[in-house]
């Protein structure tokens, strides 16, 4: 399947969403297998991103709204970051560790 950030058309009134499509190569179709909408709804115009970790958790970035959200494998919000930087969070990259930084639990 394909995991993507779907900005959608902000003038349509539809909110942006996280979307996973199941692809059928023989029929040349894609079907929504999973979607997640921010509450309250957010509609951004550019630079959204989404990443799924090996444990099934999902990280979504609503860039021009300045929002980053981490979801459990079940789609529940584990944490959310909001910033006035807006497009200051364009894309995400997961790092297993940062060189020289000790992890504190």
GROMACS .gro file of C-alpha atoms in nm:
model
  105
    1UNK     CA    1   0.000   0.000   0.000
    2UNK     CA    2   0.086   0.368  -0.009
    3UNK     CA    3   0.092   0.596   0.298
    4UNK     CA    4   0.053   0.964   0.214
    5UNK     CA    5  -0.042   1.305   0.346
    6UNK     CA    6  -0.346   1.422   0.149
    7UNK     CA    7  -0.356   1.804   0.153
    8UNK     CA    8  -0.673   1.806  -0.056
    9UNK     CA    9  -0.801   2.130  -0.207
   10UNK     CA   10  -0.834   2.389   0.073
   11UNK     CA   11  -1.098   2.574  -0.129
   12UNK     CA   12  -1.318   2.260  -0.138
   13UNK     CA   13  -1.394   2.271   0.234
   14UNK     CA   14  -1.242   1.924   0.283
   15UNK     CA   15  -0.986   1.891   0.560
   16UNK     CA   16  -0.636   1.752   0.510
   17UNK     CA   17  -0.587   1.391   0.621
   18UNK     CA   18  -0.344   1.106   0.665
   19UNK     CA   19  -0.426   0.836   0.412
   20UNK     CA   20  -0.319   0.481   0.334
   21UNK     CA   21  -0.422   0.333   0.002
   22UNK     CA   22  -0.439  -0.033  -0.094
   23UNK     CA   23  -0.342  -0.066  -0.459
   24UNK     CA   24  -0.485  -0.314  -0.708
   25UNK     CA   25  -0.232  -0.328  -0.992
   26UNK     CA   26  -0.450  -0.539  -1.221
   27UNK     CA   27  -0.752  -0.305  -1.193
   28UNK     CA   28  -0.528   0.008  -1.172
   29UNK     CA   29  -0.722   0.132  -0.867
   30UNK     CA   30  -0.651   0.248  -0.516
   31UNK     CA   31  -0.884   0.208  -0.218
   32UNK     CA   32  -0.863   0.397   0.111
   33UNK     CA   33  -0.756   0.136   0.368
   34UNK     CA   34  -0.698   0.383   0.656
   35UNK     CA   35  -0.761   0.754   0.709
   36UNK     CA   36  -0.705   0.987   1.002
   37UNK     CA   37  -0.844   1.341   1.039
   38UNK     CA   38  -0.718   1.594   1.293
   39UNK     CA   39  -0.971   1.714   1.553
   40UNK     CA   40  -1.040   2.001   1.521
   41UNK     CA   41  -1.010   1.975   1.144
   42UNK     CA   42  -0.709   2.129   0.971
   43UNK     CA   43  -0.684   2.226   0.608
   44UNK     CA   44  -0.333   2.304   0.492
   45UNK     CA   45  -0.215   2.421   0.152
   46UNK     CA   46   0.134   2.268   0.132
   47UNK     CA   47   0.410   2.053   0.278
   48UNK     CA   48   0.224   1.789   0.481
   49UNK     CA   49   0.405   1.465   0.565
   50UNK     CA   50   0.337   1.128   0.726
   51UNK     CA   51   0.558   0.841   0.843
   52UNK     CA   52   0.475   0.501   0.990
   53UNK     CA   53   0.719   0.332   1.231
   54UNK     CA   54   0.786  -0.041   1.255
   55UNK     CA   55   0.566  -0.061   1.567
   56UNK     CA   56   0.267   0.070   1.366
   57UNK     CA   57   0.265   0.419   1.518
   58UNK     CA   58   0.215   0.710   1.277
   59UNK     CA   59   0.367   1.057   1.276
   60UNK     CA   60   0.174   1.324   1.084
   61UNK     CA   61   0.291   1.678   1.006
   62UNK     CA   62   0.042   1.950   0.914
   63UNK     CA   63   0.320   2.185   0.805
   64UNK     CA   64   0.152   2.514   0.720
   65UNK     CA   65  -0.063   2.480   1.035
   66UNK     CA   66   0.250   2.420   1.247
   67UNK     CA   67   0.115   2.094   1.393
   68UNK     CA   68   0.285   1.758   1.444
   69UNK     CA   69   0.092   1.461   1.586
   70UNK     CA   70   0.204   1.115   1.697
   71UNK     CA   71  -0.058   0.838   1.679
   72UNK     CA   72  -0.061   0.496   1.842
   73UNK     CA   73  -0.100   0.192   1.613
   74UNK     CA   74  -0.474   0.213   1.695
   75UNK     CA   75  -0.492   0.577   1.574
   76UNK     CA   76  -0.512   0.740   1.919
   77UNK     CA   77  -0.320   1.065   1.976
   78UNK     CA   78  -0.015   0.996   2.196
   79UNK     CA   79   0.120   1.351   2.175
   80UNK     CA   80   0.078   1.666   1.970
   81UNK     CA   81   0.307   1.961   1.909
   82UNK     CA   82   0.175   2.298   1.797
   83UNK     CA   83   0.403   2.584   1.699
   84UNK     CA   84   0.362   2.928   1.550
   85UNK     CA   85   0.650   2.851   1.313
   86UNK     CA   86   0.398   2.713   1.061
   87UNK     CA   87   0.601   2.594   0.763
   88UNK     CA   88   0.898   2.549   0.996
   89UNK     CA   89   0.813   2.173   1.010
   90UNK     CA   90   0.805   2.070   0.643
   91UNK     CA   91   0.892   1.698   0.655
   92UNK     CA   92   0.981   1.430   0.910
   93UNK     CA   93   1.264   1.181   0.940
   94UNK     CA   94   1.273   0.928   1.224
   95UNK     CA   95   1.611   0.876   1.388
   96UNK     CA   96   1.690   0.574   1.602
   97UNK     CA   97   1.932   0.789   1.802
   98UNK     CA   98   2.116   1.118   1.788
   99UNK     CA   99   2.496   1.100   1.796
  100UNK     CA  100   2.628   1.226   2.129
  101UNK     CA  101   2.287   1.238   2.298
  102UNK     CA  102   2.211   1.009   2.591
  103UNK     CA  103   1.855   0.877   2.604
  104UNK     CA  104   1.677   0.940   2.937
  105UNK     CA  105   1.374   0.734   3.029
   0.00000   0.00000   0.00000
